[in-house]
mmCIF file of C-alpha atoms in Angstrom:
data_model
loop_
_atom_site.group_PDB
_atom_site.id
_atom_site.type_symbol
_atom_site.label_atom_id
_atom_site.label_comp_id
_atom_site.label_asym_id
_atom_site.label_seq_id
_atom_site.Cartn_x
_atom_site.Cartn_y
_atom_site.Cartn_z
ATOM 1 C CA PRO A 1 -107.554 28.817 -78.650
ATOM 2 C CA PHE A 2 -104.437 30.709 -77.673
ATOM 3 C CA ALA A 3 -102.366 27.462 -76.563
ATOM 4 C CA ARG A 4 -102.692 23.672 -76.381
ATOM 5 C CA ASP A 5 -104.225 23.767 -72.927
ATOM 6 C CA ARG A 6 -105.456 27.579 -72.891
ATOM 7 C CA VAL A 7 -108.793 28.884 -74.204
ATOM 8 C CA LEU A 8 -110.061 32.304 -73.804
ATOM 9 C CA MET A 9 -113.904 32.659 -73.247
ATOM 10 C CA ILE A 10 -116.021 35.454 -72.762
ATOM 11 C CA VAL A 11 -119.329 35.411 -70.822
ATOM 12 C CA CYS A 12 -121.844 38.208 -71.277
ATOM 13 C CA ASP A 13 -125.092 38.847 -68.983
ATOM 14 C CA GLY A 14 -127.331 41.018 -70.346
ATOM 15 C CA MET A 15 -127.596 44.364 -68.875
ATOM 16 C CA GLY A 16 -129.189 44.226 -65.233
ATOM 17 C CA GLY A 17 -133.053 43.775 -66.725
ATOM 18 C CA ALA A 18 -132.661 46.273 -69.519
ATOM 19 C CA LYS A 19 -134.244 45.234 -72.849
ATOM 20 C CA SER A 20 -132.253 44.123 -75.859
ATOM 21 C CA GLY A 21 -129.746 42.742 -73.478
ATOM 22 C CA ASN A 22 -129.040 39.941 -76.214
ATOM 23 C CA VAL A 23 -128.162 42.488 -78.441
ATOM 24 C CA ALA A 24 -125.615 44.434 -76.018
ATOM 25 C CA SER A 25 -123.812 41.094 -75.132
ATOM 26 C CA SER A 26 -123.304 40.116 -78.854
ATOM 27 C CA LEU A 27 -122.049 43.517 -79.845
ATOM 28 C CA ALA A 28 -119.685 43.124 -76.823
ATOM 29 C CA VAL A 29 -118.364 39.748 -78.034
ATOM 30 C CA GLU A 30 -117.999 41.375 -81.396
ATOM 31 C CA VAL A 31 -116.142 44.159 -80.596
ATOM 32 C CA PHE A 32 -113.837 42.263 -78.246
ATOM 33 C CA THR A 33 -112.971 39.311 -80.870
ATOM 34 C CA GLY A 34 -112.797 42.046 -83.816
ATOM 35 C CA GLU A 35 -109.945 43.870 -81.626
ATOM 36 C CA VAL A 36 -108.195 40.798 -81.155
ATOM 37 C CA ARG A 37 -108.107 39.744 -84.732
ATOM 38 C CA ARG A 38 -106.941 43.575 -85.550
ATOM 39 C CA THR A 39 -103.954 43.224 -83.000
ATOM 40 C CA GLN A 40 -103.008 39.754 -83.829
ATOM 41 C CA LYS A 41 -99.591 39.137 -85.450
ATOM 42 C CA ALA A 42 -99.141 36.715 -87.828
ATOM 43 C CA GLY A 43 -98.132 33.321 -86.546
ATOM 44 C CA MET A 44 -99.649 33.931 -82.960
ATOM 45 C CA THR A 45 -103.015 32.067 -83.278
ATOM 46 C CA PRO A 46 -103.277 29.049 -83.374
ATOM 47 C CA GLU A 47 -100.156 28.269 -81.766
ATOM 48 C CA LYS A 48 -97.721 26.527 -83.730
ATOM 49 C CA VAL A 49 -97.951 22.830 -83.231
ATOM 50 C CA GLU A 50 -94.613 21.249 -82.162
ATOM 51 C CA ARG A 51 -94.298 17.630 -83.971
ATOM 52 C CA TYR A 52 -90.892 16.762 -83.246
ATOM 53 C CA SER A 53 -89.806 18.201 -79.730
ATOM 54 C CA TRP A 54 -89.341 16.727 -76.191
ATOM 55 C CA PRO A 55 -93.048 15.359 -75.543
ATOM 56 C CA GLN A 56 -92.792 13.104 -79.027
ATOM 57 C CA ALA A 57 -89.364 12.388 -78.066
ATOM 58 C CA LEU A 58 -90.320 11.241 -74.509
ATOM 59 C CA LEU A 59 -93.174 9.269 -76.032
ATOM 60 C CA ALA A 60 -90.482 7.283 -78.359
ATOM 61 C CA MET A 61 -88.025 6.898 -75.644
ATOM 62 C CA GLY A 62 -91.213 4.956 -73.813
ATOM 63 C CA LEU A 63 -91.738 3.062 -76.539
ATOM 64 C CA LEU A 64 -88.107 1.984 -77.016
ATOM 65 C CA GLN A 65 -88.020 0.851 -73.274
ATOM 66 C CA ALA A 66 -91.054 -1.016 -73.645
ATOM 67 C CA TYR A 67 -89.540 -2.665 -76.752
ATOM 68 C CA GLU A 68 -86.699 -3.615 -74.884
ATOM 69 C CA GLN A 69 -88.689 -5.315 -72.215
ATOM 70 C CA THR A 70 -91.313 -7.149 -74.286
ATOM 71 C CA LYS A 71 -90.147 -7.176 -78.028
ATOM 72 C CA ASP A 72 -93.138 -5.918 -79.205
ATOM 73 C CA LYS A 73 -92.570 -5.387 -82.924
ATOM 74 C CA THR A 74 -95.611 -2.470 -82.983
ATOM 75 C CA ALA A 75 -93.535 -0.400 -80.372
ATOM 76 C CA LEU A 76 -90.272 -0.472 -82.366
ATOM 77 C CA SER A 77 -92.416 -0.009 -85.651
ATOM 78 C CA SER A 78 -94.067 3.255 -84.273
ATOM 79 C CA VAL A 79 -90.778 4.807 -83.450
ATOM 80 C CA PHE A 80 -89.400 3.602 -87.036
ATOM 81 C CA SER A 81 -92.319 5.923 -88.363
ATOM 82 C CA TYR A 82 -91.911 8.867 -85.965
ATOM 83 C CA LEU A 83 -88.177 8.942 -87.100
ATOM 84 C CA ARG A 84 -89.158 8.815 -90.770
ATOM 85 C CA ARG A 85 -91.310 11.833 -90.242
ATOM 86 C CA TRP A 86 -88.517 13.683 -88.585
ATOM 87 C CA LYS A 87 -86.659 13.038 -91.437
ATOM 88 C CA ASN A 88 -88.896 13.965 -94.122
ATOM 89 C CA SER A 89 -89.639 17.299 -92.214
ATOM 90 C CA GLY A 90 -85.694 18.161 -92.742
ATOM 91 C CA TYR A 91 -84.615 17.347 -89.040
ATOM 92 C CA PRO A 92 -85.971 20.335 -87.810
ATOM 93 C CA ILE A 93 -84.102 21.690 -84.981
ATOM 94 C CA SER A 94 -84.506 25.050 -83.243
ATOM 95 C CA HIS A 95 -84.328 24.754 -79.556
ATOM 96 C CA VAL A 96 -82.827 22.393 -77.176
ATOM 97 C CA ASP A 97 -85.854 20.707 -76.751
ATOM 98 C CA HIS A 98 -85.330 19.137 -80.242
ATOM 99 C CA VAL A 99 -82.198 17.498 -79.400
ATOM 100 C CA MET A 100 -84.114 14.696 -77.450
ATOM 101 C CA ASN A 101 -84.504 13.186 -80.823
ATOM 102 C CA GLY A 102 -81.296 12.584 -81.220
ATOM 103 C CA SER A 103 -81.296 10.209 -78.034
ATOM 104 C CA VAL A 104 -83.965 8.504 -79.606
ATOM 105 C CA ALA A 105 -82.024 8.121 -82.753
ATOM 106 C CA LEU A 106 -78.916 6.804 -81.047
ATOM 107 C CA TRP A 107 -81.196 4.298 -79.070
ATOM 108 C CA THR A 108 -82.727 3.075 -81.925
ATOM 109 C CA GLU A 109 -79.335 2.647 -84.019
ATOM 110 C CA GLU A 110 -78.055 0.580 -80.929
ATOM 111 C CA ILE A 111 -80.904 -1.849 -80.923
ATOM 112 C CA LEU A 112 -80.870 -2.358 -84.493
ATOM 113 C CA THR A 113 -76.854 -2.687 -84.349
ATOM 114 C CA ARG A 114 -76.974 -5.144 -81.747
ATOM 115 C CA GLU A 115 -80.275 -7.401 -82.972
ATOM 116 C CA LYS A 116 -77.915 -7.415 -86.404
ATOM 117 C CA ARG A 117 -81.537 -6.286 -88.513
ATOM 118 C CA GLU A 118 -81.157 -6.317 -92.232
ATOM 119 C CA ASP A 119 -84.755 -5.686 -93.409
ATOM 120 C CA ALA A 120 -85.279 -2.983 -95.557
ATOM 121 C CA GLU A 121 -87.217 -0.658 -93.025
ATOM 122 C CA SER A 122 -84.474 -1.259 -90.507
ATOM 123 C CA LEU A 123 -81.532 -0.589 -92.768
ATOM 124 C CA GLU A 124 -83.552 2.587 -93.532
ATOM 125 C CA ALA A 125 -84.017 3.344 -89.942
ATOM 126 C CA LEU A 126 -80.424 2.734 -89.306
ATOM 127 C CA TRP A 127 -79.640 5.287 -92.095
ATOM 128 C CA ILE A 128 -81.822 7.926 -90.605
ATOM 129 C CA CYS A 129 -80.668 7.478 -87.191
ATOM 130 C CA ARG A 130 -76.864 8.270 -87.806
ATOM 131 C CA GLU A 131 -77.845 11.304 -90.089
ATOM 132 C CA GLY A 132 -80.355 12.615 -87.402
ATOM 133 C CA ALA A 133 -77.844 12.355 -84.706
ATOM 134 C CA ASP A 134 -75.053 14.107 -86.507
ATOM 135 C CA ILE A 135 -77.219 16.868 -87.233
ATOM 136 C CA CYS A 136 -77.940 17.198 -83.371
ATOM 137 C CA ALA A 137 -74.775 17.284 -82.863
ATOM 138 C CA GLY A 138 -73.813 19.778 -85.484
ATOM 139 C CA TRP A 139 -76.523 22.078 -84.137
ATOM 140 C CA ILE A 140 -75.380 21.714 -80.771
ATOM 141 C CA LYS A 141 -71.630 22.657 -81.578
ATOM 142 C CA ALA A 142 -73.014 25.660 -83.757
ATOM 143 C CA ALA A 143 -75.398 26.864 -81.009
ATOM 144 C CA LYS A 144 -74.278 30.111 -78.965
ATOM 145 C CA LYS A 145 -72.933 29.149 -75.509
ATOM 146 C CA THR A 146 -73.060 31.178 -72.219
ATOM 147 C CA ALA A 147 -70.014 32.299 -70.527
ATOM 148 C CA ASP A 148 -70.004 29.046 -69.065
ATOM 149 C CA GLY A 149 -69.815 27.326 -72.195
ATOM 150 C CA ILE A 150 -72.949 25.577 -71.618
ATOM 151 C CA LEU A 151 -76.519 25.868 -73.537
ATOM 152 C CA ALA A 152 -79.282 28.301 -72.383
ATOM 153 C CA TYR A 153 -82.778 26.997 -72.886
ATOM 154 C CA ARG A 154 -84.069 29.883 -75.144
ATOM 155 C CA SER A 155 -81.962 32.319 -77.119
ATOM 156 C CA GLN A 156 -84.224 35.284 -75.750
ATOM 157 C CA HIS A 157 -82.740 34.789 -72.430
ATOM 158 C CA PRO A 158 -79.441 34.255 -73.273
ATOM 159 C CA ASP A 159 -78.117 33.829 -69.322
ATOM 160 C CA TRP A 160 -81.152 31.697 -68.048
ATOM 161 C CA LEU A 161 -80.517 27.820 -67.358
ATOM 162 C CA PHE A 162 -83.400 25.533 -66.797
ATOM 163 C CA ALA A 163 -83.344 22.055 -65.115
ATOM 164 C CA ASP A 164 -85.536 20.736 -68.108
ATOM 165 C CA THR A 165 -82.704 21.065 -70.496
ATOM 166 C CA LEU A 166 -80.516 18.663 -68.340
ATOM 167 C CA GLY A 167 -82.861 15.464 -69.254
ATOM 168 C CA MET A 168 -83.350 17.017 -73.148
ATOM 169 C CA LEU A 169 -79.511 17.628 -74.046
ATOM 170 C CA CYS A 170 -77.175 16.158 -71.478
ATOM 171 C CA PRO A 171 -78.017 12.313 -72.169
ATOM 172 C CA PHE A 172 -77.440 12.741 -76.174
ATOM 173 C CA ALA A 173 -74.150 14.827 -75.762
ATOM 174 C CA CYS A 174 -72.913 12.114 -73.435
ATOM 175 C CA ARG A 175 -73.949 9.162 -75.542
ATOM 176 C CA TYR A 176 -72.818 10.653 -78.686
ATOM 177 C CA GLY A 177 -69.367 12.032 -77.405
ATOM 178 C CA VAL A 178 -68.574 8.270 -75.970
ATOM 179 C CA GLN A 179 -69.685 6.698 -79.420
ATOM 180 C CA LYS A 180 -68.173 9.076 -81.326
ATOM 181 C CA GLN A 181 -65.222 9.700 -79.311
ATOM 182 C CA ASP A 182 -66.283 13.399 -79.717
ATOM 183 C CA LYS A 183 -64.453 15.115 -76.133
ATOM 184 C CA GLU A 184 -66.160 18.367 -77.194
ATOM 185 C CA LEU A 185 -69.941 17.076 -76.535
ATOM 186 C CA LEU A 186 -68.813 14.684 -73.864
ATOM 187 C CA ASN A 187 -67.565 17.606 -71.884
ATOM 188 C CA LEU A 188 -70.464 19.899 -72.448
ATOM 189 C CA GLY A 189 -72.917 17.175 -71.159
ATOM 190 C CA ILE A 190 -70.909 16.519 -68.344
ATOM 191 C CA ARG A 191 -70.374 20.233 -67.617
ATOM 192 C CA GLN A 192 -73.919 21.280 -67.969
ATOM 193 C CA LEU A 193 -75.048 18.661 -65.562
ATOM 194 C CA GLU A 194 -72.343 19.702 -62.805
ATOM 195 C CA LEU A 195 -72.816 23.615 -63.170
ATOM 196 C CA PHE A 196 -76.669 23.167 -62.207
ATOM 197 C CA PHE A 197 -75.649 21.510 -58.995
ATOM 198 C CA GLN A 198 -73.403 24.147 -58.164
ATOM 199 C CA LYS A 199 -75.614 27.208 -59.179
ATOM 200 C CA GLY A 200 -79.187 25.979 -59.226
ATOM 201 C CA MET A 201 -79.903 24.388 -55.913
ATOM 202 C CA ASP A 202 -81.176 25.009 -52.624
ATOM 203 C CA GLU A 203 -78.999 24.321 -50.113
ATOM 204 C CA LYS A 204 -81.361 23.445 -47.156
ATOM 205 C CA THR A 205 -83.726 20.837 -49.110
ATOM 206 C CA GLY A 206 -80.796 19.433 -51.819
ATOM 207 C CA LEU A 207 -83.997 20.016 -54.255
ATOM 208 C CA PRO A 208 -83.410 22.096 -57.598
ATOM 209 C CA TYR A 209 -85.049 25.262 -58.532
ATOM 210 C CA HIS A 210 -86.654 25.338 -61.708
ATOM 211 C CA GLY A 211 -83.868 27.272 -62.951
ATOM 212 C CA TYR A 212 -81.030 30.266 -62.413
ATOM 213 C CA ASP A 213 -79.809 33.305 -64.135
ATOM 214 C CA GLU A 214 -76.271 32.344 -64.973
ATOM 215 C CA LYS A 215 -74.956 36.352 -64.936
ATOM 216 C CA THR A 216 -76.742 37.596 -61.960
ATOM 217 C CA GLY A 217 -76.710 34.034 -59.732
ATOM 218 C CA MET A 218 -80.380 34.651 -59.304
ATOM 219 C CA LYS A 219 -82.308 31.525 -58.832
ATOM 220 C CA TYR A 220 -85.892 31.231 -60.460
ATOM 221 C CA GLY A 221 -89.194 29.371 -60.117
ATOM 222 C CA ILE A 222 -89.892 27.223 -57.254
ATOM 223 C CA ILE A 223 -88.004 24.801 -55.062
ATOM 224 C CA GLY A 224 -88.642 21.127 -55.574
ATOM 225 C CA TRP A 225 -90.824 21.276 -58.787
ATOM 226 C CA GLY A 226 -91.595 17.771 -59.288
ATOM 227 C CA ARG A 227 -91.071 17.721 -63.037
ATOM 228 C CA ALA A 228 -87.778 19.881 -62.798
ATOM 229 C CA CYS A 229 -86.339 16.880 -60.300
ATOM 230 C CA GLY A 230 -87.491 14.338 -62.853
ATOM 231 C CA TRP A 231 -85.692 16.308 -65.452
ATOM 232 C CA MET A 232 -82.567 16.291 -63.466
ATOM 233 C CA LEU A 233 -82.612 12.688 -62.423
ATOM 234 C CA LEU A 234 -83.394 11.142 -65.727
ATOM 235 C CA GLY A 235 -80.529 13.667 -67.223
ATOM 236 C CA LEU A 236 -78.106 12.207 -64.823
ATOM 237 C CA SER A 237 -79.152 8.640 -64.982
ATOM 238 C CA GLN A 238 -79.323 8.421 -68.646
ATOM 239 C CA SER A 239 -75.744 10.185 -68.679
ATOM 240 C CA ILE A 240 -74.052 8.108 -66.204
ATOM 241 C CA LEU A 241 -75.550 4.695 -68.130
ATOM 242 C CA TRP A 242 -74.187 6.051 -71.634
ATOM 243 C CA ILE A 243 -70.933 7.237 -70.634
ATOM 244 C CA SER A 244 -70.465 4.099 -68.614
ATOM 245 C CA GLU A 245 -70.827 1.789 -71.504
ATOM 246 C CA GLN A 246 -67.690 2.188 -73.893
ATOM 247 C CA PRO A 247 -68.532 0.813 -77.610
ATOM 248 C CA ALA A 248 -66.765 -1.744 -79.083
ATOM 249 C CA GLY A 249 -63.150 -0.530 -79.801
ATOM 250 C CA ALA A 250 -63.024 2.395 -77.713
ATOM 251 C CA GLU A 251 -60.405 1.160 -75.657
ATOM 252 C CA GLN A 252 -57.932 0.551 -78.358
ATOM 253 C CA THR A 253 -59.200 4.123 -80.155
ATOM 254 C CA ASN A 254 -58.318 5.871 -76.671
ATOM 255 C CA LYS A 255 -54.793 4.165 -76.371
ATOM 256 C CA LEU A 256 -54.060 5.600 -79.783
ATOM 257 C CA GLN A 257 -55.376 8.754 -78.942
ATOM 258 C CA ALA A 258 -53.117 8.534 -75.690
ATOM 259 C CA GLU A 259 -49.960 8.057 -77.611
ATOM 260 C CA GLN A 260 -50.426 10.577 -80.116
ATOM 261 C CA SER A 261 -51.171 13.274 -77.325
ATOM 262 C CA ALA A 262 -49.718 12.874 -73.547
ATOM 263 C CA VAL A 263 -51.517 16.293 -72.775
ATOM 264 C CA GLN A 264 -54.625 15.962 -73.503
ATOM 265 C CA PRO A 265 -56.885 13.190 -72.004
ATOM 266 C CA SER A 266 -58.582 10.672 -73.911
ATOM 267 C CA SER A 267 -62.426 10.506 -74.065
ATOM 268 C CA GLN A 268 -62.378 7.438 -72.206
ATOM 269 C CA SER A 269 -60.397 9.206 -69.159
ATOM 270 C CA VAL A 270 -63.032 12.057 -69.480
ATOM 271 C CA ALA A 271 -65.969 9.680 -69.697
ATOM 272 C CA ARG A 272 -64.760 7.543 -66.299
ATOM 273 C CA GLU A 273 -63.658 10.837 -64.451
ATOM 274 C CA GLY A 274 -66.997 12.652 -65.300
ATOM 275 C CA CYS A 275 -69.039 9.272 -64.498
ATOM 276 C CA ASN A 276 -67.697 9.185 -60.999
ATOM 277 C CA ARG A 277 -68.375 12.394 -60.295
ATOM 278 C CA LEU A 278 -72.045 12.330 -61.676
ATOM 279 C CA ILE A 279 -72.724 9.304 -59.590
ATOM 280 C CA LEU A 280 -72.304 11.303 -56.316
ATOM 281 C CA LEU A 281 -74.555 14.102 -57.235
ATOM 282 C CA GLN A 282 -76.675 11.236 -58.339
ATOM 283 C CA GLN A 283 -76.963 9.476 -54.988
ATOM 284 C CA GLN A 284 -77.346 13.319 -53.269
ATOM 285 C CA LEU A 285 -80.114 13.859 -55.457
ATOM 286 C CA LEU A 286 -81.977 10.563 -55.018
ATOM 287 C CA ASP A 287 -81.759 10.947 -51.213
ATOM 288 C CA SER A 288 -83.225 14.237 -51.353
ATOM 289 C CA ILE A 289 -86.070 13.381 -53.386
ATOM 290 C CA PHE A 290 -87.215 10.005 -51.932
ATOM 291 C CA VAL A 291 -87.532 11.998 -48.553
ATOM 292 C CA TRP A 292 -90.850 13.581 -50.015
ATOM 293 C CA GLN A 293 -91.986 10.426 -51.155
ATOM 294 C CA ARG A 294 -95.938 10.334 -50.358
ATOM 295 C CA ALA A 295 -97.852 7.889 -48.015
ATOM 296 C CA ASP A 296 -99.403 6.880 -51.113
ATOM 297 C CA GLY A 297 -96.127 6.042 -52.721
ATOM 298 C CA GLY A 298 -96.544 8.754 -55.274
ATOM 299 C CA PHE A 299 -94.961 12.340 -55.888
ATOM 300 C CA SER A 300 -96.914 15.611 -55.673
ATOM 301 C CA TRP A 301 -96.485 18.533 -58.457
ATOM 302 C CA GLN A 302 -94.221 20.162 -56.022
ATOM 303 C CA LEU A 303 -92.375 17.640 -53.950
ATOM 304 C CA GLN A 304 -92.921 19.204 -50.645
ATOM 305 C CA ALA A 305 -96.927 19.989 -51.126
ATOM 306 C CA GLN A 306 -97.930 16.605 -49.591
ATOM 307 C CA GLU A 307 -101.241 17.332 -49.703
ATOM 308 C CA GLY A 308 -101.189 18.820 -53.398
ATOM 309 C CA HIS A 309 -102.124 17.043 -56.650
ATOM 310 C CA ARG A 310 -99.926 14.172 -57.666
ATOM 311 C CA ASP A 311 -98.380 14.631 -60.942
ATOM 312 C CA THR A 312 -97.732 11.442 -63.093
ATOM 313 C CA SER A 313 -95.119 13.169 -65.284
ATOM 314 C CA ALA A 314 -92.846 13.934 -62.253
ATOM 315 C CA GLU A 315 -93.531 10.208 -60.993
ATOM 316 C CA GLY A 316 -92.633 8.850 -64.152
ATOM 317 C CA MET A 317 -89.479 10.510 -64.650
ATOM 318 C CA ILE A 318 -88.465 10.307 -61.065
ATOM 319 C CA GLY A 319 -89.144 6.418 -60.970
ATOM 320 C CA TYR A 320 -87.569 5.575 -64.306
ATOM 321 C CA GLY A 321 -84.307 7.832 -63.311
ATOM 322 C CA ALA A 322 -84.250 6.225 -60.023
ATOM 323 C CA TRP A 323 -84.512 2.695 -61.799
ATOM 324 C CA LEU A 324 -81.745 3.444 -64.266
ATOM 325 C CA ALA A 325 -79.764 4.280 -61.061
ATOM 326 C CA ALA A 326 -80.257 1.058 -59.381
ATOM 327 C CA GLU A 327 -79.759 -1.181 -62.626
ATOM 328 C CA THR A 328 -76.309 0.637 -63.186
ATOM 329 C CA ALA A 329 -75.348 0.039 -59.924
ATOM 330 C CA ALA A 330 -74.939 3.693 -59.424
ATOM 331 C CA VAL A 331 -76.879 3.470 -55.887
ATOM 332 C CA GLN A 332 -76.706 0.879 -53.149
ATOM 333 C CA ARG A 333 -79.456 -1.764 -54.178
ATOM 334 C CA SER A 334 -81.569 -2.054 -50.678
ATOM 335 C CA GLU A 335 -84.756 -3.159 -49.816
ATOM 336 C CA GLN A 336 -85.607 0.494 -49.188
ATOM 337 C CA TRP A 337 -85.029 1.289 -53.111
ATOM 338 C CA SER A 338 -86.973 -1.848 -53.996
ATOM 339 C CA SER A 339 -89.897 -1.097 -51.781
ATOM 340 C CA ALA A 340 -89.935 2.647 -52.766
ATOM 341 C CA LEU A 341 -90.047 2.001 -56.400
ATOM 342 C CA SER A 342 -92.753 -1.123 -55.988
ATOM 343 C CA ARG A 343 -95.013 1.674 -54.141
ATOM 344 C CA LEU A 344 -94.354 4.383 -56.798
ATOM 345 C CA ALA A 345 -95.360 1.904 -59.579
ATOM 346 C CA ALA A 346 -98.631 0.972 -57.726
ATOM 347 C CA THR A 347 -99.628 4.307 -57.365
ATOM 348 C CA LEU A 348 -98.825 5.248 -60.960
ATOM 349 C CA GLN A 349 -101.000 2.379 -62.160
ATOM 350 C CA THR A 350 -103.989 3.631 -60.286
ATOM 351 C CA SER A 351 -103.922 6.921 -62.731
ATOM 352 C CA ILE A 352 -104.163 4.509 -65.929
ATOM 353 C CA GLN A 353 -107.647 4.752 -67.377
ATOM 354 C CA LYS A 354 -108.598 2.987 -70.361
ATOM 355 C CA GLY A 355 -104.814 2.753 -71.727
ATOM 356 C CA ARG A 356 -104.470 6.694 -70.839
ATOM 357 C CA VAL A 357 -102.183 8.114 -68.306
ATOM 358 C CA THR A 358 -104.177 10.476 -66.110
ATOM 359 C CA ASP A 359 -103.320 12.890 -63.326
ATOM 360 C CA CYS A 360 -100.370 14.783 -65.598
ATOM 361 C CA SER A 361 -99.748 18.345 -64.636
ATOM 362 C CA GLY A 362 -100.235 20.621 -67.792
ATOM 363 C CA GLU A 363 -97.543 22.288 -69.841
ATOM 364 C CA CYS A 364 -95.388 24.667 -68.045
ATOM 365 C CA LYS A 365 -95.254 28.350 -69.449
ATOM 366 C CA GLY A 366 -91.897 29.291 -67.605
ATOM 367 C CA PHE A 367 -90.271 29.964 -64.232
ATOM 368 C CA ALA A 368 -93.303 29.946 -61.682
ATOM 369 C CA GLU A 369 -95.785 29.384 -64.194
ATOM 370 C CA TYR A 370 -97.264 25.794 -63.530
ATOM 371 C CA PRO A 371 -101.151 25.676 -64.310
ATOM 372 C CA GLN A 372 -102.834 23.405 -61.899
ATOM 373 C CA VAL A 373 -104.414 21.751 -64.752
ATOM 374 C CA TYR A 374 -104.219 17.836 -64.778
ATOM 375 C CA GLY A 375 -105.031 15.374 -67.437
ATOM 376 C CA THR A 376 -103.374 13.084 -70.066
ATOM 377 C CA TYR A 377 -99.991 14.528 -71.667
ATOM 378 C CA PRO A 378 -97.403 12.822 -73.596
ATOM 379 C CA TRP A 379 -94.884 14.074 -70.998
ATOM 380 C CA GLY A 380 -96.765 11.753 -68.419
ATOM 381 C CA SER A 381 -97.458 9.288 -70.855
ATOM 382 C CA GLY A 382 -94.032 8.791 -72.277
ATOM 383 C CA SER A 383 -92.157 8.707 -68.980
ATOM 384 C CA ALA A 384 -94.679 6.502 -66.913
ATOM 385 C CA LEU A 385 -94.344 3.851 -69.820
ATOM 386 C CA ALA A 386 -90.585 4.003 -69.641
ATOM 387 C CA PHE A 387 -90.749 3.329 -65.601
ATOM 388 C CA LEU A 388 -93.787 0.963 -65.639
ATOM 389 C CA ALA A 389 -91.930 -1.563 -68.583
ATOM 390 C CA VAL A 390 -88.692 -2.011 -66.655
ATOM 391 C CA GLN A 391 -90.418 -1.738 -63.064
ATOM 392 C CA LEU A 392 -93.270 -4.089 -63.785
ATOM 393 C CA PHE A 393 -91.085 -6.486 -65.864
ATOM 394 C CA ARG A 394 -88.589 -6.814 -62.883
ATOM 395 C CA GLU A 395 -91.534 -7.474 -60.397
ATOM 396 C CA GLU A 396 -92.722 -10.141 -62.713
ATOM 397 C CA ASN A 397 -89.540 -11.663 -63.135
ATOM 398 C CA ASN A 398 -88.920 -11.629 -59.240
ATOM 399 C CA ASP A 399 -92.293 -13.318 -58.687
ATOM 400 C CA ARG A 400 -91.221 -16.136 -61.082
ATOM 401 C CA ALA A 401 -87.993 -16.865 -59.389
ATOM 402 C CA GLU A 402 -89.776 -17.288 -56.099
#
């Protein structure tokens, strides 16, 4: 095995009728595998399994949203267990992917504080959430920034900006910035989103490229990759949600800050102005995305590839992001949006088999590397769970009201 979804296989079919073809075939396999082992570098194979990265964080966020709708204690307990393992492993962070755990921590902390839980497990989780979030914030501040003052996806390509980062980093930076009155993180989260809209979009379709090179201005990947659209919309919608909800005492704190410094804007004013700008971008992106909703209600792996394979990870991210946008009144409520989301939820449910979300595209390996492999992956399961939890709960309530 060379990766979680890639296996190299060797087929040897004798020697065209010559004797001892089986020996020749075995010898060929032995020579090839021996050479692979000889040139293999330490740590190359098997691929190191990430246990606290964005796929696990997406699953945790799906469970948290399910808990918010159903109050199923097993969902919240599963997140507690994940956070405990994260803490026991030393809160590992080496890439922006891992910062998504900070969003899980802040959301869990908000639930525990709101419900005033005081049992031993909840108090332990609360402490882990606060410590983990602070560590994520510290890592972001210490991380090397690009010339534009934002974070690249990987250190080996310090000028490459990926759409994925918008969903992994920005919601945490915005939420932490608001809750902790940290203008540095708040500004970074907003700026990372705005710059991608300036430099990483296709002008004709209004859809994103997968990424761009900050130094050269070159845009990379395909236009309208479904998961890139999902990452962008999810990052926007969650960031807008968090920065539009000021924590208790924030107003008084900002008044004091304004009195102390008439020159520097308060974190509250930064959040308010940033939120207004992001809402306009969100509406533009929603319009550009839903033009490509398929006749069956779903979304393709590349939105414009209408006859291509559906991708449940793109559908889950887009659906959840659109639902959050409507819920925070960032977009106009209308029969059009209600119908579009209902159709999307209905189609997404057809891909659930024995509790597993199928039809999810495999892991992307980089710009323009989108394997046409579909199955069950955490990024599909987590985003689909979050969207279906809120959408089906709303539909059920609407049916009861009628």
